Short mmCIF file of C-alpha atoms in Angstrom, two decimals:
data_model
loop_
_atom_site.label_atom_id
_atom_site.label_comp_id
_atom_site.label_asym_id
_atom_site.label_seq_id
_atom_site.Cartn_x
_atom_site.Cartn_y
_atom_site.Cartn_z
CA UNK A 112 0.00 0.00 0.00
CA UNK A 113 1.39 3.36 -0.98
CA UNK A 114 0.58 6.93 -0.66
CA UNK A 115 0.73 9.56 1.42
CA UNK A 116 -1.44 10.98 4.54
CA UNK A 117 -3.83 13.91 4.25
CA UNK A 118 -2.32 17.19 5.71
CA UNK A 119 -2.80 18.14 9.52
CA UNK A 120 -6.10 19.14 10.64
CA UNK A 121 -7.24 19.10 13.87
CA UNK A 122 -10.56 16.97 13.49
CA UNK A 123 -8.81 13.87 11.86
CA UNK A 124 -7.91 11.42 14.59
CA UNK A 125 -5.36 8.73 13.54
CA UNK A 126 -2.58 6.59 14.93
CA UNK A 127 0.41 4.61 13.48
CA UNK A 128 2.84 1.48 14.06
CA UNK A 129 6.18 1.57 12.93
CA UNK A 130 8.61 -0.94 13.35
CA UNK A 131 11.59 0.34 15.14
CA UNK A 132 15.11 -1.03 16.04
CA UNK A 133 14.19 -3.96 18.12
CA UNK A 134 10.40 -2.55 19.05
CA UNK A 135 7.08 -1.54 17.36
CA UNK A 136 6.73 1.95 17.68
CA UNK A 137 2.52 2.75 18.53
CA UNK A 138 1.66 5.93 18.16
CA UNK A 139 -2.13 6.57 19.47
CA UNK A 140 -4.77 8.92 19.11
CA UNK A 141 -5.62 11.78 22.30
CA UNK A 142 -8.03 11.02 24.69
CA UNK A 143 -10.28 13.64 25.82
CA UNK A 144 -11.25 12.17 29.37
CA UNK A 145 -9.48 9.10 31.92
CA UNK A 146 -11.82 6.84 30.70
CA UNK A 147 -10.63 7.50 27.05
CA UNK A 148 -6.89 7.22 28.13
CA UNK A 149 -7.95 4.64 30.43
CA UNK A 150 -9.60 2.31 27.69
CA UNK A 151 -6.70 3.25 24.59
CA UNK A 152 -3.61 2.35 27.17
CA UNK A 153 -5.38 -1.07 27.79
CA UNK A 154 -6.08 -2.06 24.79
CA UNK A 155 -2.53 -1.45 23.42
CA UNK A 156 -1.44 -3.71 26.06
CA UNK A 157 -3.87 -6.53 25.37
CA UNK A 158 -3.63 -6.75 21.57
CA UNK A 159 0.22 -6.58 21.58
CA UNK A 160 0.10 -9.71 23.98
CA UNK A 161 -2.46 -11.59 22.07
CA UNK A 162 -0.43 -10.57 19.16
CA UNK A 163 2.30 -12.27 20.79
CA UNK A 164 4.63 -8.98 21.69
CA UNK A 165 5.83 -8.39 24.98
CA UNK A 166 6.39 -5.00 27.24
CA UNK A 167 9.59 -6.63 29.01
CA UNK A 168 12.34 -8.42 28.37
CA UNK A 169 15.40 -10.41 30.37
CA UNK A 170 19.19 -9.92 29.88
CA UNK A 171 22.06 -12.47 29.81
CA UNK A 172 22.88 -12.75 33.54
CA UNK A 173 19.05 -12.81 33.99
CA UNK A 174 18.13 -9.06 34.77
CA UNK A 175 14.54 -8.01 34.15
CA UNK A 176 14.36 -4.77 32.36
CA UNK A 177 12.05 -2.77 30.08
CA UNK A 178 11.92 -3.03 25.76
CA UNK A 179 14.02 -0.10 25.78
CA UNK A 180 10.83 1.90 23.73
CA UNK A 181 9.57 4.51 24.65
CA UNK A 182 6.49 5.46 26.75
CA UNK A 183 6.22 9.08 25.72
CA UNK A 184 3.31 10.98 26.66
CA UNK A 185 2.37 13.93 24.39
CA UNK A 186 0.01 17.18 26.09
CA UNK A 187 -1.95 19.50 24.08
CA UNK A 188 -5.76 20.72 23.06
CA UNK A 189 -8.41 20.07 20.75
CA UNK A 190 -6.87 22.80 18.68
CA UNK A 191 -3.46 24.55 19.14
CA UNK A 192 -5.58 27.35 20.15
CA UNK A 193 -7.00 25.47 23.26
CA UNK A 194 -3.75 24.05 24.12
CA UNK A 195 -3.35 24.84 28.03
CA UNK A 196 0.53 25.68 27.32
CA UNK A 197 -0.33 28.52 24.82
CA UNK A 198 -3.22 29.83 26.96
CA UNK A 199 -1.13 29.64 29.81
CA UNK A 200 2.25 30.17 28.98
CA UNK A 201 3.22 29.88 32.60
CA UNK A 202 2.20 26.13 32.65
CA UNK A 203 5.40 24.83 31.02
CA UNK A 204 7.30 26.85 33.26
CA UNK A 205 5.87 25.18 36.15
CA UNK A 206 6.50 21.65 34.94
CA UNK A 207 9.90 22.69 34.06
CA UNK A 208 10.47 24.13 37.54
CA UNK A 209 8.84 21.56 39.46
CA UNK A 210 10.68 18.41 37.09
CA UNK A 211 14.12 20.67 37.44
CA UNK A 212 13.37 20.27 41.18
CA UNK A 213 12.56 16.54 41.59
CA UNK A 214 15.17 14.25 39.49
CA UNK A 215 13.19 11.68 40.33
CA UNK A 216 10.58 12.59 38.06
CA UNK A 217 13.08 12.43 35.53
CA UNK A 218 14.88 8.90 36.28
CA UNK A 219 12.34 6.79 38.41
CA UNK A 220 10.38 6.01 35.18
CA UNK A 221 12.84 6.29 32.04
CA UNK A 222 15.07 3.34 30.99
CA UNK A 223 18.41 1.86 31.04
CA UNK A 224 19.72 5.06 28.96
CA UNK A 225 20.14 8.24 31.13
CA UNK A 226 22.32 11.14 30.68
CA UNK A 227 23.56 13.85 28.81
CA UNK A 228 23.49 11.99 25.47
CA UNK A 229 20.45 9.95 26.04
CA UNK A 230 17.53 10.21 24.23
CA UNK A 231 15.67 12.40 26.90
CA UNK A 232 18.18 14.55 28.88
CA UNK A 233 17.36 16.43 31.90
CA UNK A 234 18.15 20.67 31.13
CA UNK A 235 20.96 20.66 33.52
CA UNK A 236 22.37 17.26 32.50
CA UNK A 237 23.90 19.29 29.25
CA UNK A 238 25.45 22.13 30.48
CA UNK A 239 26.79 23.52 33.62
CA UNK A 240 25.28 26.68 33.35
CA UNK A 241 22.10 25.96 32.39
CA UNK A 242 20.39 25.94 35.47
CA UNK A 243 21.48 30.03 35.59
CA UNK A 244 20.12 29.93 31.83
CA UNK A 245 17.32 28.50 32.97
CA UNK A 246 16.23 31.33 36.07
CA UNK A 247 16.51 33.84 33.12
CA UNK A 248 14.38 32.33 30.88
CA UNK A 249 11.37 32.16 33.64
CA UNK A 250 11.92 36.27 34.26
CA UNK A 251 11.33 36.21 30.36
CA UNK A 252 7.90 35.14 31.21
CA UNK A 253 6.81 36.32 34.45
CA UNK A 254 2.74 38.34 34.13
CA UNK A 255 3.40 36.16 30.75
CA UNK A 256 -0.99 35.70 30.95
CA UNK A 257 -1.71 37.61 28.36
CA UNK A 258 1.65 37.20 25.92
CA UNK A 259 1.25 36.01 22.43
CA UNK A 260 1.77 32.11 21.78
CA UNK A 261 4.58 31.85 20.37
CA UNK A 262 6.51 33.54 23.16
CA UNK A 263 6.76 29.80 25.11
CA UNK A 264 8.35 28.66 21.98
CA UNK A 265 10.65 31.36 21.53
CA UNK A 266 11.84 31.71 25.47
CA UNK A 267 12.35 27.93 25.56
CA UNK A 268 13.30 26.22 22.00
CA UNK A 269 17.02 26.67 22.78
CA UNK A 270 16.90 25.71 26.01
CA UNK A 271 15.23 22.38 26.17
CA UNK A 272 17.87 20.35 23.81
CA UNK A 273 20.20 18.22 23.69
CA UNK A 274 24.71 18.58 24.00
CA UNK A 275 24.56 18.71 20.26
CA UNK A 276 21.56 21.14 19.80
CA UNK A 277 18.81 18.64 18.96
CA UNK A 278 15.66 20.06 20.23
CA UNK A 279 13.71 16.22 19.65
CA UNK A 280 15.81 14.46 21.72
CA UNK A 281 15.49 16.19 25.12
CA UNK A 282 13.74 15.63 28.47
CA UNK A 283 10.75 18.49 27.65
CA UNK A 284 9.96 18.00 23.48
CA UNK A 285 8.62 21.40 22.09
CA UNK A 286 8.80 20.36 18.94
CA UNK A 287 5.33 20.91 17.91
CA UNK A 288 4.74 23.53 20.41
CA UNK A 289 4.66 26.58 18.56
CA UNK A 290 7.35 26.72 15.75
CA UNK A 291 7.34 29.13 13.15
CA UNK A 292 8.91 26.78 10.58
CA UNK A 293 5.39 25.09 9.34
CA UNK A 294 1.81 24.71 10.49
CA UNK A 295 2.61 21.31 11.53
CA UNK A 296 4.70 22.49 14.25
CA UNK A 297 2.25 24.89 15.17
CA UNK A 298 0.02 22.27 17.30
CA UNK A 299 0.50 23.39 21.07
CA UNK A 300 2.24 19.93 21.93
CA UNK A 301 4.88 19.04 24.70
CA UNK A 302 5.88 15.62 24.38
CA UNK A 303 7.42 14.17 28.01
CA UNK A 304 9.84 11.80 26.82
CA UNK A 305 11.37 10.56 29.99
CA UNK A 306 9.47 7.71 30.19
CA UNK A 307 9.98 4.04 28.97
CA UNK A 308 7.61 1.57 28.44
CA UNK A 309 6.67 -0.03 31.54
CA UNK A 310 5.76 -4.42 31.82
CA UNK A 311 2.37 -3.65 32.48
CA UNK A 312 -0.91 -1.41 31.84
CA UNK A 313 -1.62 0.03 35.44
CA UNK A 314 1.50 0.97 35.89
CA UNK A 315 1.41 3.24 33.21
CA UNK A 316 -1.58 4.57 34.14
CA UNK A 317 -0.58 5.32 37.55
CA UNK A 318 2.56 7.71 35.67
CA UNK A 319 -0.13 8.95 33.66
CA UNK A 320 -2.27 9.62 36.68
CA UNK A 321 0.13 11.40 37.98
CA UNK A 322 1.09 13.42 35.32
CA UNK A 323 -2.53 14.76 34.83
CA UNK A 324 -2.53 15.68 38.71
CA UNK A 325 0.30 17.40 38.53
CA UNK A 326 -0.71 19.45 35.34
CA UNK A 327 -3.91 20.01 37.23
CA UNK A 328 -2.16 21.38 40.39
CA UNK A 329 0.60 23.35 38.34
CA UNK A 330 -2.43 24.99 36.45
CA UNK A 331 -4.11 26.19 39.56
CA UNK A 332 -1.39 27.19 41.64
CA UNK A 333 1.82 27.80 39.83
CA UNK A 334 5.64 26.99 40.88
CA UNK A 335 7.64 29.34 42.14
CA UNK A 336 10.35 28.17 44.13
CA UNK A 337 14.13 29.00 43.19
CA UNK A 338 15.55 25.94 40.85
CA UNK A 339 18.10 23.97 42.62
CA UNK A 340 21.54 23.79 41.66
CA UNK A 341 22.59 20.28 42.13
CA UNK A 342 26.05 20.03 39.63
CA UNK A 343 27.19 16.63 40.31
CA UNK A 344 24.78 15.37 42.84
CA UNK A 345 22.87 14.31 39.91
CA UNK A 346 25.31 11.76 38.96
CA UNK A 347 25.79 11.29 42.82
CA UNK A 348 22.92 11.03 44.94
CA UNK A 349 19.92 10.59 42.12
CA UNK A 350 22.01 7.40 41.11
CA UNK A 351 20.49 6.15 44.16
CA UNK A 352 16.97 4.31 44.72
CA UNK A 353 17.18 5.86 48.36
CA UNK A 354 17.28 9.53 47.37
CA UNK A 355 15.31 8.91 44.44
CA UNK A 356 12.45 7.64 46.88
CA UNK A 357 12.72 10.22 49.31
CA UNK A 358 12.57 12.80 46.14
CA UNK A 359 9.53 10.73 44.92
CA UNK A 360 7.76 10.73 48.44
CA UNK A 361 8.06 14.97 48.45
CA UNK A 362 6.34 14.86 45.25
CA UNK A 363 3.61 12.59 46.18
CA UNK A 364 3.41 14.76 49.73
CA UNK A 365 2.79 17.62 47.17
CA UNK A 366 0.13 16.27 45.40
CA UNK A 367 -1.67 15.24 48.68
CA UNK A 368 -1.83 18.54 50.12
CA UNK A 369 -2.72 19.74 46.59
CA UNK A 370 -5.87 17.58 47.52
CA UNK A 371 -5.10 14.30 44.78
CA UNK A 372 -4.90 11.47 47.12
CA UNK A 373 -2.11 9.51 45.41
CA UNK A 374 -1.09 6.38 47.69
CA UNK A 375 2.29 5.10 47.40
CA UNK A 376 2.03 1.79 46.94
CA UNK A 377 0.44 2.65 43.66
CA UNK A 378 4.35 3.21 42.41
CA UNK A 379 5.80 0.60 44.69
CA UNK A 380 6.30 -1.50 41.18
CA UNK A 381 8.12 1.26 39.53
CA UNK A 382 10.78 1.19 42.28
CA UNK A 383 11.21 -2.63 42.46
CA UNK A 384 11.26 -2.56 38.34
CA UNK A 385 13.49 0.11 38.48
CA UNK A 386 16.24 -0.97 41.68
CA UNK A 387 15.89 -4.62 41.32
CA UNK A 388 16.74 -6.01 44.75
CA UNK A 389 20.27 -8.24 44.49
CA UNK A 390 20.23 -9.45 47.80
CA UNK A 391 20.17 -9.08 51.48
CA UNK A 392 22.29 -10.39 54.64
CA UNK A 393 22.16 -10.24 58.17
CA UNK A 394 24.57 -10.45 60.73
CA UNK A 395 24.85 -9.26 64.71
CA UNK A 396 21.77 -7.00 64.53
CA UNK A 397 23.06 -5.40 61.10
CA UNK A 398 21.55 -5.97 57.94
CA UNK A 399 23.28 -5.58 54.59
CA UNK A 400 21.72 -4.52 51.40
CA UNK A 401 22.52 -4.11 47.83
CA UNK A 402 20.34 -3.10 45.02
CA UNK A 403 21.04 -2.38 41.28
CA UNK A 404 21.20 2.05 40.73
CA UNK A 405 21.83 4.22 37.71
CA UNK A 406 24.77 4.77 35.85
CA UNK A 407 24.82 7.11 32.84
CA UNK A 408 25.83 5.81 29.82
CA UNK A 409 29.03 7.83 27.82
CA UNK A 410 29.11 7.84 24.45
CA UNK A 411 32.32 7.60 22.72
CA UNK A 412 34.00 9.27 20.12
CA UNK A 413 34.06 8.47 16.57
CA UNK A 414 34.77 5.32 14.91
CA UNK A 415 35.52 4.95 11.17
CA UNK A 416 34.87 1.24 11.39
CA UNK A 417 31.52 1.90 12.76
CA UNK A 418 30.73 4.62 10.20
CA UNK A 419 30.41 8.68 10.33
CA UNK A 420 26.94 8.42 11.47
CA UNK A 421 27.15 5.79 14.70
CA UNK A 422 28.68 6.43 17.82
CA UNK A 423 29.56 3.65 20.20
CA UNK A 424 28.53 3.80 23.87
CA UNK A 425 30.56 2.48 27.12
CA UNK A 426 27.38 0.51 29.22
CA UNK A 427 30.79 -1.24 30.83
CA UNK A 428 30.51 0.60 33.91
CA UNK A 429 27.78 -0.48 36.75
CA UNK A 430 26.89 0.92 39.64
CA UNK A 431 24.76 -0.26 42.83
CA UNK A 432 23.47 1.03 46.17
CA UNK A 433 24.80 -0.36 49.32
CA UNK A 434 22.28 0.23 52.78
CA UNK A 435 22.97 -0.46 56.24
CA UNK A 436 20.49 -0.94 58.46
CA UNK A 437 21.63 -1.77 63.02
CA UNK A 438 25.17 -0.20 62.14
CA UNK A 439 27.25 1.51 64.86
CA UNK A 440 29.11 4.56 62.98
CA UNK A 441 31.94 4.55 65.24
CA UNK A 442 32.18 0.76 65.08
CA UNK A 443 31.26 -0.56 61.53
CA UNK A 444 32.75 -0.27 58.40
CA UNK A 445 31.19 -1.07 54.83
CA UNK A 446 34.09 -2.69 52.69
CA UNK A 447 34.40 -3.73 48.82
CA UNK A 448 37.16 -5.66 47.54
CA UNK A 449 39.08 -3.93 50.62
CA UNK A 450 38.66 -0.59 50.47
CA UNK A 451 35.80 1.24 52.57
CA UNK A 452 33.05 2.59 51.29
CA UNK A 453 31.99 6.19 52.09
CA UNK A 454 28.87 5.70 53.70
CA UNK A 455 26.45 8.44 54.64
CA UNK A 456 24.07 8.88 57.61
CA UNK A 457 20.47 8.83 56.75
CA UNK A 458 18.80 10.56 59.61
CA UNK A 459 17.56 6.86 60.97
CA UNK A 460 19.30 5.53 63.61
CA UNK A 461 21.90 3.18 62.46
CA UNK A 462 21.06 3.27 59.03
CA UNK A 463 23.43 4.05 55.85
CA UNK A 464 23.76 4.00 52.13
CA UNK A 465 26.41 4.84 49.65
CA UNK A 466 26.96 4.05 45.74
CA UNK A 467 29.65 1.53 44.06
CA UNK A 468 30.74 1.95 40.86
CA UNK A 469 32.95 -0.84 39.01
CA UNK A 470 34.02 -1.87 35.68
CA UNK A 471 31.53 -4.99 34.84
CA UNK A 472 33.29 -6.21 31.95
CA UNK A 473 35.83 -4.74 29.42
CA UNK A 474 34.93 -4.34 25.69
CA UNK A 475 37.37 -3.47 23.22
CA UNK A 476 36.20 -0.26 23.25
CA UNK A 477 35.00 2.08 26.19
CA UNK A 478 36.34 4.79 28.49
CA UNK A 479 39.70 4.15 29.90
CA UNK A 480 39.53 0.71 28.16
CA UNK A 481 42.63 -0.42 30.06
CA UNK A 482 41.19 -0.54 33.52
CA UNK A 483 40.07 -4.30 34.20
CA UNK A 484 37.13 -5.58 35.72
CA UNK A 485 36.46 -4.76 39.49
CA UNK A 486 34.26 -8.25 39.85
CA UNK A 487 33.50 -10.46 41.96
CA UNK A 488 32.61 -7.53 44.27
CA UNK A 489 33.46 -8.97 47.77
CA UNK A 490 31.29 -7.03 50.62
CA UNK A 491 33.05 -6.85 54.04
CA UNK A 492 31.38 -5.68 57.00
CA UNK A 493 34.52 -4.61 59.47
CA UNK A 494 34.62 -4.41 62.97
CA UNK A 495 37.10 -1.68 63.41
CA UNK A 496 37.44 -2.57 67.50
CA UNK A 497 38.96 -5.66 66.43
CA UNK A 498 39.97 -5.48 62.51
CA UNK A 499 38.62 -8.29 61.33
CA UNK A 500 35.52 -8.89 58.69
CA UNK A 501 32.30 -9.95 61.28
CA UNK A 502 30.24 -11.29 57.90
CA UNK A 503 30.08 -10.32 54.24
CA UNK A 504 28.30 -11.69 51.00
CA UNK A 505 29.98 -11.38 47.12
CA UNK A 506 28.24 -10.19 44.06
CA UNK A 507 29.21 -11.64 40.62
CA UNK A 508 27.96 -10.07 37.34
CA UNK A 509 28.12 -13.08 35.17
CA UNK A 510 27.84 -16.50 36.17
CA UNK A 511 29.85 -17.26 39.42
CA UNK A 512 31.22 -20.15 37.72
CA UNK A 513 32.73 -18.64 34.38
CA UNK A 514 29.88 -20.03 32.15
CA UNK A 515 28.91 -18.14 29.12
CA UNK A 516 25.58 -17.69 28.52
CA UNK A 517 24.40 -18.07 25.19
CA UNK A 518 20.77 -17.21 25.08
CA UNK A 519 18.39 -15.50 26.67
CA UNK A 520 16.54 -16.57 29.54
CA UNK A 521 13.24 -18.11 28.03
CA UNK A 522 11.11 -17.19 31.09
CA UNK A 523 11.04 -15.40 34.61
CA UNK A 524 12.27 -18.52 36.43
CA UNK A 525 15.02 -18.78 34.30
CA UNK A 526 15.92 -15.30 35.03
CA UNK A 527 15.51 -15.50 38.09
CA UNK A 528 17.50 -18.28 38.57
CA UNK A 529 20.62 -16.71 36.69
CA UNK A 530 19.90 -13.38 39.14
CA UNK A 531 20.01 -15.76 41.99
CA UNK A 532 23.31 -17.84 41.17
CA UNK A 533 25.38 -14.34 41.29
CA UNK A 534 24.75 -13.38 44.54
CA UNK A 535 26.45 -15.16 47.50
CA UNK A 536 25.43 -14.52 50.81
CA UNK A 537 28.89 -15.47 52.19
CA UNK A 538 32.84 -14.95 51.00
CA UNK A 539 34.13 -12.70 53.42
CA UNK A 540 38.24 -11.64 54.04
CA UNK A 541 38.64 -13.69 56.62
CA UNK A 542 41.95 -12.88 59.30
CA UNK A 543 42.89 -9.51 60.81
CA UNK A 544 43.61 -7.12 58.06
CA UNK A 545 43.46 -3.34 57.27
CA UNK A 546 41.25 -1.82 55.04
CA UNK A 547 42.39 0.26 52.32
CA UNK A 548 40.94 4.36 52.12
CA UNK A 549 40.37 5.73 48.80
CA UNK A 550 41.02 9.40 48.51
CA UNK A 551 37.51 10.86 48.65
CA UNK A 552 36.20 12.32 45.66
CA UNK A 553 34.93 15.86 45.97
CA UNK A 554 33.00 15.87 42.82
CA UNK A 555 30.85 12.32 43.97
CA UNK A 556 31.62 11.98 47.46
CA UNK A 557 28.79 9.23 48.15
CA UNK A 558 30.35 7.03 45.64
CA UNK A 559 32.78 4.87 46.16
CA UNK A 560 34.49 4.21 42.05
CA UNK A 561 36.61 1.21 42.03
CA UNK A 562 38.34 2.10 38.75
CA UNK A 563 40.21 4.97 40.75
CA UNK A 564 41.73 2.28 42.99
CA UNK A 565 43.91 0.65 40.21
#
């Protein structure tokens, strides 16, 4: 079948599915009401499961993890004209505030792919100064009521894109917002595209619950707090699942004084999706756990064997979140592979977390490709009164026994069962020894990077 589709008009609804690298790309029509969004979101889920397509898959060693398509959720009106971010111009300063303000907005829901270079970056993930860009920008539209529409578009289009300038590929799409370069960007549309396809319907209802709330509070009662300046504690703290669920649990408390009674178990899946749990350990009244965190992805420079128009990226570099719950600061010590492990203070008694970072496996090409692997990762929990390791537990990436997997887990069992073989709730030093103190790093003190302790 060939041809071409009629030129944009408002009153024709359609939708499209186009096969992508690895997914099928769906693309449906607006909903006017919950029920509408309600009833479309469902039914994409049922007919690609009858159809025999699934919403999740499983890695090698067994992790469970999302397609890697998108779950992009696009806002507008009937008619560009009724779009709520061209009759309020303020509105998309308020989500840009508010989102600015709560990284976990941007990383609880997205995919494997964060960072600068990713296909939805945050505004200050870019550029250092953009967060100072950014607070001039808002002045640009403060008593910004009554301004013409295409001032939104004009304060904002070089703001919200990516290192290299693409304004698609960015956390806040504006695309279709107001351009002047054709009618067809001339819709009043902001496309959210920090959000990846989650395994099942609900739960992307609930983020789309929770999106209209939040458009619904931002409309009544605008943001106006100061944006944060977090620099490096993005690639820091919001690596995290802790911080990222305290951040999550502000915005929540937001909504509920806002009156929309969101619970929280409602987005309990997201965080288990998201921070996988690895595996637990108890010892003496302490508990020890580790869960998978965020690590942005680097893309590397160019490659003539790859061609002019493909850039390699580095995914050899992991990262997970160590807690300790019963600990005695004065007493305990968290160790990996021998050196200690900056842990922080929560606020609860006797509880900590910090991040480790490691080289998972070495490819021929990534950043610093001479640093080896960092695994087996063996956890150490010290008694400093008498310098010896009290219990610990070892964390393999690939099988513990040097097999090589060479297809994909067929089910959840299966997965499971690789996910379980490379944890080992035992393999501490054992003897009196001293542990080894990294030089602290000022730009990511709550992470402790084994590649700086070659």
């Amino acid at each position: 079948i060939e041809g071409y589709p009629p030129p944009y008009d408002p009153r024709l609804q359609h939708f499209s599915i186009t096969p992508d690298p690895g997914v099928i790309e769906v693309n449906i029509h607006p909903a006017a009401s919950w029920q509408e969004l309600a009833a479309s979101t469902t039914t994409v889920y049922e007919v690609a499961r009858s159809a025999g397509l699934v919403t999740e898959k499983f890695m090698l060693d067994g992790r469970h993890v999302g397609t890697g398509g998108g779950n992009h959720v696009v806002i507008g009106g009937a008619s560009p004209l009724d779009s709520p971010l061209l009759r309020r111009p303020d509105l998309l300063k308020s989500l840009l505030g508010y989102w600015h303000n709560h990284p976990s907005l941007s990383y609880l829901f997205s995919g494997l792919f964060i960072g600068p270079t990713s296909q939805h970056p945050r505004v200050d993930e870019g550029r250092d100064d953009a967060t100072y860009e950014l607070e001039i920008a808002f002045k640009a539209l403060a008593g910004a009521e009554s301004k013409p529409p295409w001032l939104v578009d004009r304060v904002f289009r070089d703001l919200l894109v990516d290192v290299s300038g693409n304004t698609h590929r960015t956390e806040f799409c504006i695309d279709k917002l107001y351009t002047p370069d054709s009618a067809a960007g001339r819709r009043g549309l902001l496309e959210l595209r920090s959000f990846e396809m989650p395994p099942h319907a609900r739960m992307s209802l609930a983020q789309q619950a929770l999106l209209r709330a939040l458009i619904a509070w931002l409309w009544r009662e605008p943001y106006e707090r100061p944006l944060a300046h977090y620099g490096t504690r993005l690639q820091d703290d919001f690596m995290l699942p802790y911080f990222i669920a305290e951040d999550f649990a502000d915005v929540l408390a937001d909504l509920q004084r806002a009156g929309y009674g969101f619970d929280p178990d409602w987005f309990a899946p997201h965080h288990e999706f998201r921070f996988p749990l690895i595996g637990r350990i108890a010892a003496r009244g302490i508990e020890l756990e580790l869960r998978q965190a965020l690590e942005p992805w680097h893309v590397l420079g160019e490659d003539a064997m790859a061609g002019s128009t493909v850039r390699l990226v580095d995914s050899s570099v992991e990262r997970l979140q160590v807690k300790l719950d019963g600990a005695t600061g004065e007493r305990h010590r968290l160790l990996v592979n021998g050196r200690i492990v900056p842990l922080r203070a929560t606020g609860r008694r006797g509880e900590f977390v910090a991040g480790i970072r490691y080289r998972a496996w070495q490819p021929p090409r990534a950043l610093h490709p001479t640093i080896p692997v960092d695994t087996p990762l063996v956890f150490d929990l010290y008694d400093d009164w008498n310098g010896r390791s009290i219990a610990g537990c070892t964390y393999h990436v690939a099988h513990p026994g040097g097999r090589n997997f060479e297809r994909f887990p067929v089910n959840a069992n299966e997965a499971e069962t690789r996910r379980r073989a490379r944890f080992l709730p035992f393999g501490h030093t054992p003897g009196t020894f001293r542990p080894v103190e990294l030089q602290p790093s000022r730009e990511h003190p709550l992470t402790l990077d084994l590649r700086r302790a070659i």
